[in-house]
Coordinates of C-alpha atoms and ligand atoms in Angstrom, one line a residue:
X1 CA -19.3 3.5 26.6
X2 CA -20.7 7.1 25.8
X3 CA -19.2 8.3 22.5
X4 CA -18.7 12.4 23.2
X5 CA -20.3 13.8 20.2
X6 CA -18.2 16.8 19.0
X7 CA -19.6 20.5 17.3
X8 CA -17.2 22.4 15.5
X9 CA -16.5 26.0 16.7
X10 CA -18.2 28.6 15.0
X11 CA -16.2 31.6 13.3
X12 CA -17.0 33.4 15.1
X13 CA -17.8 31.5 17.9
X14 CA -21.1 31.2 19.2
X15 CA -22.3 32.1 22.7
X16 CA -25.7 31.1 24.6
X17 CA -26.8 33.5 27.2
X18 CA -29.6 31.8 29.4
X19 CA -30.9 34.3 31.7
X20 CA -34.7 35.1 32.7
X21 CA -33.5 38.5 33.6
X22 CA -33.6 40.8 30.4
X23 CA -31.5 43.4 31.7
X24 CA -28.2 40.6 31.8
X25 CA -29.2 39.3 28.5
X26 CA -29.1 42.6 26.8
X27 CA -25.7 43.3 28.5
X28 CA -24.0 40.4 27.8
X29 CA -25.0 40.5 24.6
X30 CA -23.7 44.1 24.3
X31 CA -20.3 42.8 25.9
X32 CA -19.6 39.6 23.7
X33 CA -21.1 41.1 20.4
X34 CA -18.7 44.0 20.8
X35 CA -15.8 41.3 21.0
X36 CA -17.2 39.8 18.0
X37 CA -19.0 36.8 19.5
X38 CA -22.1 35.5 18.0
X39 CA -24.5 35.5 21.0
X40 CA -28.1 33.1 20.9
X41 CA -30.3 34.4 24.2
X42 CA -32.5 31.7 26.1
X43 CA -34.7 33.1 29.3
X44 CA -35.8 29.5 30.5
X45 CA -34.4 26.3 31.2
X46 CA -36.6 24.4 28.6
X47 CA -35.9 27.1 26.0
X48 CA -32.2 26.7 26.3
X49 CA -32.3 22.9 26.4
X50 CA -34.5 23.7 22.8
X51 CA -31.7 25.7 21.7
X52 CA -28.4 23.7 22.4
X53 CA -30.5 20.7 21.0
X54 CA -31.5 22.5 17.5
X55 CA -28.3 24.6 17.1
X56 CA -25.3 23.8 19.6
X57 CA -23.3 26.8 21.0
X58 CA -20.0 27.0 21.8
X59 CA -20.1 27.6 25.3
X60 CA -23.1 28.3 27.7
X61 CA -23.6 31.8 30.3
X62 CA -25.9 29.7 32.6
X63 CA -27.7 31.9 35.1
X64 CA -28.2 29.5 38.4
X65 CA -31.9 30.7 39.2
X66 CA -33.8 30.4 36.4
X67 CA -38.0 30.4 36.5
X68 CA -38.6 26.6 35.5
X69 CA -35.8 24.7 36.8
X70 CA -32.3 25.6 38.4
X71 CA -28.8 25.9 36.1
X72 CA -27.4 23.2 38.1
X73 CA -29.7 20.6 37.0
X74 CA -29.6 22.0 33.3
X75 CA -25.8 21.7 34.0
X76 CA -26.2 18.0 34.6
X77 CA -28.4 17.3 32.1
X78 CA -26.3 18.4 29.6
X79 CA -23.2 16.5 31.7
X80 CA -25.4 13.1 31.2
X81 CA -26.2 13.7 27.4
X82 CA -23.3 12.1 25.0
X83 CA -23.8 15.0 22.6
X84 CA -23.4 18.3 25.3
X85 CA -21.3 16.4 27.9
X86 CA -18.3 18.4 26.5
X87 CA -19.8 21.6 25.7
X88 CA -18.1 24.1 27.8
X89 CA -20.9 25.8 30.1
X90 CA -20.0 29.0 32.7
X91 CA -22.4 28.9 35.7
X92 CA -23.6 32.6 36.8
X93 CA -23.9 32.4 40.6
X94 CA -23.9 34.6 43.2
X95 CA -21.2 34.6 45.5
X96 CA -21.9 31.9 48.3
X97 CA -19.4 29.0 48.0
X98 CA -22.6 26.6 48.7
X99 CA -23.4 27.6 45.0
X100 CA -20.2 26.7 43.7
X101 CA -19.7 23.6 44.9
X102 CA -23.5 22.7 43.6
X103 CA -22.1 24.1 40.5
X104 CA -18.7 22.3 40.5
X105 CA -20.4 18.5 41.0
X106 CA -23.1 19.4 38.7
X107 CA -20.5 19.8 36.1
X108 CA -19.8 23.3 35.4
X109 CA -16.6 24.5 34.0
X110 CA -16.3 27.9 35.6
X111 CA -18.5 30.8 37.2
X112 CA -18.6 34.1 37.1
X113 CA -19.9 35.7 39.7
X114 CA -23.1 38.4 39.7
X115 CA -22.7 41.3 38.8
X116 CA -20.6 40.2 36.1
X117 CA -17.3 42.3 35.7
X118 CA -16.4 42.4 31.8
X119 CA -12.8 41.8 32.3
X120 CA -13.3 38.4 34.1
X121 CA -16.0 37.6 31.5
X122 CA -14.0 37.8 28.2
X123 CA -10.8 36.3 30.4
X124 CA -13.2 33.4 31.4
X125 CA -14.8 32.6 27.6
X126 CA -11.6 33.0 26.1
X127 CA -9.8 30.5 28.3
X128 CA -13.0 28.2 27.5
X129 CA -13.1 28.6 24.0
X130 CA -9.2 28.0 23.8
X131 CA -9.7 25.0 25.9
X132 CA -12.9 23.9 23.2
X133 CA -10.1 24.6 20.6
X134 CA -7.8 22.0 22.1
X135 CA -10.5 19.5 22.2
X136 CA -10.9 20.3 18.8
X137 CA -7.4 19.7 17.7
X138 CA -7.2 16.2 19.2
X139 CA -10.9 15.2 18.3
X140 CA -9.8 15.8 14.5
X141 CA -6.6 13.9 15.0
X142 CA -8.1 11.2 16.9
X143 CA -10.6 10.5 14.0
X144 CA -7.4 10.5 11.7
X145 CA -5.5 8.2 13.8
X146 CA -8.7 5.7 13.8
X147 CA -9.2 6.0 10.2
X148 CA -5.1 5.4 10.0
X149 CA -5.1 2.3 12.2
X150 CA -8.5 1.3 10.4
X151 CA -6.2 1.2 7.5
X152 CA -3.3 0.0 8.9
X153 CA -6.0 -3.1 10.0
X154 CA -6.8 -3.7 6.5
X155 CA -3.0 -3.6 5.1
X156 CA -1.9 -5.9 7.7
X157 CA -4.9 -8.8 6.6
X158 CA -3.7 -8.4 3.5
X159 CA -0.6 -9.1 4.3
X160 CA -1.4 -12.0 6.3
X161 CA -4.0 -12.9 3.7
X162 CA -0.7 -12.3 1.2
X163 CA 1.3 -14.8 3.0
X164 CA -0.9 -17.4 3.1
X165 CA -1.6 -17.1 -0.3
X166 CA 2.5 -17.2 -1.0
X167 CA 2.8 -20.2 1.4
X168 CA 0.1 -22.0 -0.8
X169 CA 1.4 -20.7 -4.1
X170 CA 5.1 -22.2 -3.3
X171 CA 3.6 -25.6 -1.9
X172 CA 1.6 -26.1 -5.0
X173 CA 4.4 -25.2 -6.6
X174 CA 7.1 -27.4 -5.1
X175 CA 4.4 -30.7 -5.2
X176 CA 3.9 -29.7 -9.1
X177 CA 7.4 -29.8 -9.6
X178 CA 7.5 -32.7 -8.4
X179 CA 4.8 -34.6 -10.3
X180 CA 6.4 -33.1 -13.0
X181 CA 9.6 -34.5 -12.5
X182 CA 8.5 -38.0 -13.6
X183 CA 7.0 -36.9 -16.6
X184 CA 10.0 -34.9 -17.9
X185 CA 12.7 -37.9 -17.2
X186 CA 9.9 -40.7 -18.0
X187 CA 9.4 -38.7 -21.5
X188 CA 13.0 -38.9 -22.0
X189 CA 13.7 -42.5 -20.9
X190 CA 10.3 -43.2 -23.0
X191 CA 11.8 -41.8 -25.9
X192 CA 15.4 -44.0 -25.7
X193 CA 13.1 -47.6 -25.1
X194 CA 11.6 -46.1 -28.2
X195 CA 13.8 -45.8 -30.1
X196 CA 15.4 -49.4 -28.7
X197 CA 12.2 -51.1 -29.5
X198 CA 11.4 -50.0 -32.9
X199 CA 15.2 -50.5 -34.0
X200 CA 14.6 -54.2 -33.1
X201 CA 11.5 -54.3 -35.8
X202 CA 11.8 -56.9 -38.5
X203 CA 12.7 -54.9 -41.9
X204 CA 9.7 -56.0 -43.8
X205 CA 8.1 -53.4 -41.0
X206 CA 10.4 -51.4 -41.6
X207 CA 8.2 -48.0 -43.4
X208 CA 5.8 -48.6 -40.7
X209 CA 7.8 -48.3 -37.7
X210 CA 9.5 -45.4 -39.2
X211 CA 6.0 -43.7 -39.5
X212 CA 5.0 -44.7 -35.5
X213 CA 8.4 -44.3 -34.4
X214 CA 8.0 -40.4 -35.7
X215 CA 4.3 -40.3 -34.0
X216 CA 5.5 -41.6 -30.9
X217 CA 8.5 -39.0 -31.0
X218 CA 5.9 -36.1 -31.4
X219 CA 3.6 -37.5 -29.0
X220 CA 6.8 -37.8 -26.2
X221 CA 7.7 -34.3 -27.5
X222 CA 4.9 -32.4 -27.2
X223 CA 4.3 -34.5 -23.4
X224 CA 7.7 -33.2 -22.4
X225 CA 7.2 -29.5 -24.1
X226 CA 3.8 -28.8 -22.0
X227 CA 5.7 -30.5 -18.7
X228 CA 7.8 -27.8 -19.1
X229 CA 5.8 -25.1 -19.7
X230 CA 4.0 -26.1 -16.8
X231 CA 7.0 -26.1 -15.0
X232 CA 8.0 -22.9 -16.4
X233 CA 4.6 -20.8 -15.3
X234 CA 4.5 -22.1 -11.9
X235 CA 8.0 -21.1 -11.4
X236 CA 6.9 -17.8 -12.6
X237 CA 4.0 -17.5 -10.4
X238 CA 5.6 -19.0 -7.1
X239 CA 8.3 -15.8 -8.1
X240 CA 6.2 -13.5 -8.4
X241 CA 4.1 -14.0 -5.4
X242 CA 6.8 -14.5 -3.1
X243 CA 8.4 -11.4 -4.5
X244 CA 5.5 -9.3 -3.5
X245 CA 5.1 -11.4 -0.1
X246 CA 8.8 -12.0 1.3
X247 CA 11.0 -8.8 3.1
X248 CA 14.3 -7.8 0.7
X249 CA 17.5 -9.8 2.4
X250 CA 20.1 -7.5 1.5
X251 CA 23.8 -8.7 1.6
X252 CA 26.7 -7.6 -0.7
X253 CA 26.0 -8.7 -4.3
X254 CA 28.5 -9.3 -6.5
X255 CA 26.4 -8.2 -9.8
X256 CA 29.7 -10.0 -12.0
X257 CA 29.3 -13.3 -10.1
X258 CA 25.6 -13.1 -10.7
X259 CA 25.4 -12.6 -14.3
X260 CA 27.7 -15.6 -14.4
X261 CA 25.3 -17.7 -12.7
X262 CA 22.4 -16.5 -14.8
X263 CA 25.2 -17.3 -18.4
X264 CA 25.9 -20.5 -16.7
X265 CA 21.7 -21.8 -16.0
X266 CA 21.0 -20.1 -19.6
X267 CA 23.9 -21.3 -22.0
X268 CA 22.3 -24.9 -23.0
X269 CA 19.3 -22.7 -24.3
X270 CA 21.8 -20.0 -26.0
X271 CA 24.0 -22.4 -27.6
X272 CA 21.1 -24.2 -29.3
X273 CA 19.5 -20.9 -30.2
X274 CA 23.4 -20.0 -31.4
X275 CA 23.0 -16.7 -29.1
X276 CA 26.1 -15.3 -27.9
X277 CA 26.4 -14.2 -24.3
X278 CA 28.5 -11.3 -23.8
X279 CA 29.5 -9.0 -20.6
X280 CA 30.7 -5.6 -20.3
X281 CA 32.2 -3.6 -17.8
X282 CA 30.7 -5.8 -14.8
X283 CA 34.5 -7.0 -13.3
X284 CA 34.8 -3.4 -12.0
X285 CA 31.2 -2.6 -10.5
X286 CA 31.3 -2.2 -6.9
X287 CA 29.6 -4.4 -4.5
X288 CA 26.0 -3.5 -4.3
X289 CA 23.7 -4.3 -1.2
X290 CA 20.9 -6.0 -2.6
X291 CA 18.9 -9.1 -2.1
X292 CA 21.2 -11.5 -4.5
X293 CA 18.0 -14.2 -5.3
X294 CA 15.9 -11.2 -6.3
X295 CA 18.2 -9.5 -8.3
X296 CA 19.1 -13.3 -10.0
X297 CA 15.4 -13.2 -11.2
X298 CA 16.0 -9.9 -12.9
X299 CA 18.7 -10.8 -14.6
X300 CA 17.7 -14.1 -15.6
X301 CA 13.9 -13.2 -16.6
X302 CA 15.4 -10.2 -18.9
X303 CA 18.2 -12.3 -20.3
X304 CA 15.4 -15.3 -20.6
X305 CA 13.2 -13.0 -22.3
X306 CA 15.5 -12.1 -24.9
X307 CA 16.4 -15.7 -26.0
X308 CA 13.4 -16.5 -26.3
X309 CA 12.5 -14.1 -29.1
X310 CA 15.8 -14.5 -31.2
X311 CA 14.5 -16.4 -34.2
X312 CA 18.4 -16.1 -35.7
X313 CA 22.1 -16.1 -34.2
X314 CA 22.6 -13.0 -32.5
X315 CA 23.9 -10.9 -29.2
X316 CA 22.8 -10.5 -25.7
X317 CA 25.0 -8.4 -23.0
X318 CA 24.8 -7.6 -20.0
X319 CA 26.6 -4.2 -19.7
X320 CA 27.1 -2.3 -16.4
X321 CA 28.7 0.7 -15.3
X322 CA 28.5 3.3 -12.3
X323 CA 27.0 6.3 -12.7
X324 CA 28.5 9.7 -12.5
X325 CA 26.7 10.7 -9.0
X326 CA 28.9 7.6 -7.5
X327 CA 25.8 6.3 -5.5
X328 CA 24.4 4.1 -8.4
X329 CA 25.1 1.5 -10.9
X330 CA 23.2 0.7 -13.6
X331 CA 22.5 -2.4 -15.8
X332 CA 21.7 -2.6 -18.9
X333 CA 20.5 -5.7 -20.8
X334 CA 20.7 -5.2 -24.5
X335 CA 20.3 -8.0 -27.2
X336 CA 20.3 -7.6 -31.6
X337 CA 17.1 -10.0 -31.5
X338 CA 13.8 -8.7 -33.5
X339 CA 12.9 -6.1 -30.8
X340 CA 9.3 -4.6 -30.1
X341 CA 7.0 -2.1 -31.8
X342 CA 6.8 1.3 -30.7
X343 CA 3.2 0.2 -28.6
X344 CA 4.7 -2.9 -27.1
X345 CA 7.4 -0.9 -25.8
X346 CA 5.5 2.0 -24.2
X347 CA 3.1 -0.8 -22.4
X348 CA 5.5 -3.5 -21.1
X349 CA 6.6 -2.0 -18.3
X350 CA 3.7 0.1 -17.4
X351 CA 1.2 -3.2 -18.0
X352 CA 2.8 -5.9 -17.5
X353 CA 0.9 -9.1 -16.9
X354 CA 0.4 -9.3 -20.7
X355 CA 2.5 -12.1 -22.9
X356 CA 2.9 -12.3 -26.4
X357 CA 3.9 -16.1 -27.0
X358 CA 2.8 -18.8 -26.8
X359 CA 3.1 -21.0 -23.1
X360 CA 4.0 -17.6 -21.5
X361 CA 2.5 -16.4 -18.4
X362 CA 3.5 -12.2 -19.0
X363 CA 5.1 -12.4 -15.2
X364 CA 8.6 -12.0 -15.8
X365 CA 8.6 -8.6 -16.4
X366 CA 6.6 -8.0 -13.4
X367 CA 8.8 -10.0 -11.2
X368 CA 11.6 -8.0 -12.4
X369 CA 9.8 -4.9 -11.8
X370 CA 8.7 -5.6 -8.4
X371 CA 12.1 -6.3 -7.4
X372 CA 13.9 -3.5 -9.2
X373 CA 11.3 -1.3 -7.1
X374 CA 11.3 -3.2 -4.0
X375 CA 15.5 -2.0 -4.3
X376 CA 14.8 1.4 -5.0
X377 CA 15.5 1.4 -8.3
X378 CA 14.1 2.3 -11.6
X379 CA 14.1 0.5 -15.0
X380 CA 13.4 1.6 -18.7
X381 CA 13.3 0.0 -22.1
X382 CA 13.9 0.7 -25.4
X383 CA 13.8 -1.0 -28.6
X384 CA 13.8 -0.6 -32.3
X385 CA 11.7 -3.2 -34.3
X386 CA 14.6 -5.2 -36.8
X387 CA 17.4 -3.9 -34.3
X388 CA 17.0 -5.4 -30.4
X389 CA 15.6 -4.4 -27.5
X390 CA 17.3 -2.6 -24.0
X391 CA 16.3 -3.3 -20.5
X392 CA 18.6 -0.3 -18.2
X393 CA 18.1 -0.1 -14.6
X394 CA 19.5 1.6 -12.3
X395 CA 20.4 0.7 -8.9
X396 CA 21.6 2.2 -5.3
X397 CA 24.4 0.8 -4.0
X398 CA 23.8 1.0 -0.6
Ligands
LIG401 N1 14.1 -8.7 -25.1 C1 12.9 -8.6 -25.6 N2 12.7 -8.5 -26.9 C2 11.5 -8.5 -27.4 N3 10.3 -8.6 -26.7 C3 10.5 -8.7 -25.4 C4 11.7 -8.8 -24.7 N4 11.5 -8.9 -23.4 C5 10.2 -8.9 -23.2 N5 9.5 -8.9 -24.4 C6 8.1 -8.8 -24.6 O1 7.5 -8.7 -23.3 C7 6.5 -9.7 -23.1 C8 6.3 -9.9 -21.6 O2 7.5 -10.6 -21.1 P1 7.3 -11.3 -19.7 O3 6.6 -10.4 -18.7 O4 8.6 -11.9 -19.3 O5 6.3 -12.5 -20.0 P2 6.5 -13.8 -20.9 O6 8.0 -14.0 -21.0 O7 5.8 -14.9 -20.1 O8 5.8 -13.5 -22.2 C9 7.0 -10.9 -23.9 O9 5.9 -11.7 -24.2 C10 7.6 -10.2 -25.1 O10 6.5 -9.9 -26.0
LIG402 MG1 9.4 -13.9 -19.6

């Protein structure tokens, strides 16, 4: 395939007049110069082949006879050459159609015929220089589109690349929580034969089996506490990779039902902690279109998050209320836990990825962020160290 190598135009544009005959350089020159064309004068075939090579015009005044070889064969060679086969060239003939046709299949793009009438001269370059112009035009937008689809290659093996990665993520993830599943119910039903066994100890043994029966608790404990932990990040990481991998499915989403769900998978974990879980104002939000699993694992990642840092009895609510422009709602998650420093807070939301206890994997917040934006939303926090922290995002409703 010959690539057409492409010269910018020249401001202003440049014009090679190859002519042996000094008399028609000097008055072409005279001509174009006056019409503010840059003019480069060549009075052999070799020397204008020199001079397109070191410095490439804009358009060529080819003379037809010149002393070393003929125009027409200069015309072709600069047809067959991937770097001049678009430079516009004029062929200077006299006015026997024989010459013209030589000139048409050698290549030319137009004549002019001897003795040159200025009119049909500047009507001629112009026309050619335009035409140069348009080549222009699409030879810059043709490099953007390839640079755009070379781009567009690159984002969609990503994707794929994303995909596959998601697929492997969530089948790791599903055969881990699997293998786990043994371990967390074994632990438990380890603990109750335990506890069976060592009550069936003769007394004289008594002191000791108290002392192994509390090793063996820890041991089960701490067995069952890293299952779940496991558990917990793989979840995260299956979430948060599919979150950035899988299309929104939007529906209408019933933000009152949802919380409930989230209240309802969370409460075991708040009544232990002695948390209450309140809700405000979410009975008259209006239906939302949103994708109702993605906005489940805001909710519950925010409202998770909370729990886990109360270290005494205390609040979380899940406010929500539509704002005043009538095309939004927006959510707040507020709980009177121990809140963050002023640091923590800037940088939680602009980095997350980063945890700050133990077992965690510092991907909830990203997973809620991903998905607020993947809605079109926003989200903020604030918080006040000793006072609770305040997760508001707002969301379209359509
Ligand atoms: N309600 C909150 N109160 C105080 N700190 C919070 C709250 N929510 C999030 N954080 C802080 O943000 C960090 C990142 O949270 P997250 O991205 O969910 O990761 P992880 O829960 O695995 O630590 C937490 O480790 C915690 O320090
Ligand atoms: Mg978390």
């Amino acid at each position: 395939m010959v690539v057409a190598s492409w010269c910018p135009m020249h401001h202003p544009p440049q014009i090679l007049i190859v002519d042996d005959d000094g008399d028609t350089r000097s008055y072409l020159v005279d001509a174009l110069q006056g019409h503010g064309y840059r003019t480069l004068e060549a009075d052999a075939g070799q020397v204008a082949l020199h001079a397109i090579r070191d410095e490439p015009p804009d358009l060529v005044l080819l003379d037809v006879h010149l002393p070393d070889q003929l125009g027409y064969d200069i015309c072709q060679r600069l047809r067959d050459d991937s770097d001049t086969t678009l430079l516009p060239v004029i062929l200077m003939t006299g006015v026997s159609t024989e010459e013209r046709v030589k000139g048409i299949e050698a290549g030319a793009d137009d004549f002019l015929t001897k003795p040159i009438n200025r009119s049909e001269l500047f009507a001629r370059v112009r026309s050619l220089l335009r035409i140069k112009e348009y080549h222009e035009v699409v030879q810059a937008q043709a490099i953007q589109l390839r640079a755009l689809n070379r781009e567009l290659q690159v984002k969609l093996e990503q994707e794929t690349q994303l995909a596959e990665v998601a697929r492997m993520v969530g089948d790791i993830g599903h055969d881990v929580k699997n293998l786990l599943m043994p371990i967390l119910t074994g632990g438990e039903l380890l603990q109750e034969e335990l506890e069976e066994l060592f009550a069936k100890l003769p007394p004289q043994d008594a002191q000791q089996a108290r002392d192994s029966q509390e090793r063996c608790t820890d041991l089960v404990e701490t067995v069952r506490k890293c299952a779940q932990r496991i558990q917990a990040q793989v979840r995260d990481l299956a979430d948060c990779v599919k979150g950035l991998s899988t299309p929104l499915r939007k529906q209408p989403c019933d933000i009152a039902k949802l919380v409930d769900t989230v209240y309802l998978n969370l409460r075991v974990l708040a009544n232990r902690k002695k948390i209450d879980l309140q809700t405000e104002g979410l009975a008259t939000l209006p239906c939302i279109q949103a994708d109702e699993g993605r906005l489940f694992k805001v909710i519950y990642n925010l409202v998770g998050n909370a729990l886990e840092e109360f270290n005494k009895e205390g609040t979380i609510t899940v406010r929500g209320k539509l704002e005043s422009d009538g095309q939004h709602i927006c959510l707040s998650v507020a709980d009177t836990g121990p809140g963050m420093s002023p640091e923590l807070c800037s940088t939680v939301l602009q980095k997350p990825g980063v945890s700050h206890k133990p077992g965690g994997t510092g991907l909830g917040l990203k997973i809620v962020k991903d998905a607020v934006a993947a809605h079109n939303g926003e989200i903020t926090v604030e918080s006040e160290l000793g006072h609770g922290t305040a997760f508001h995002i707002r969301l379209p409703i359509e």
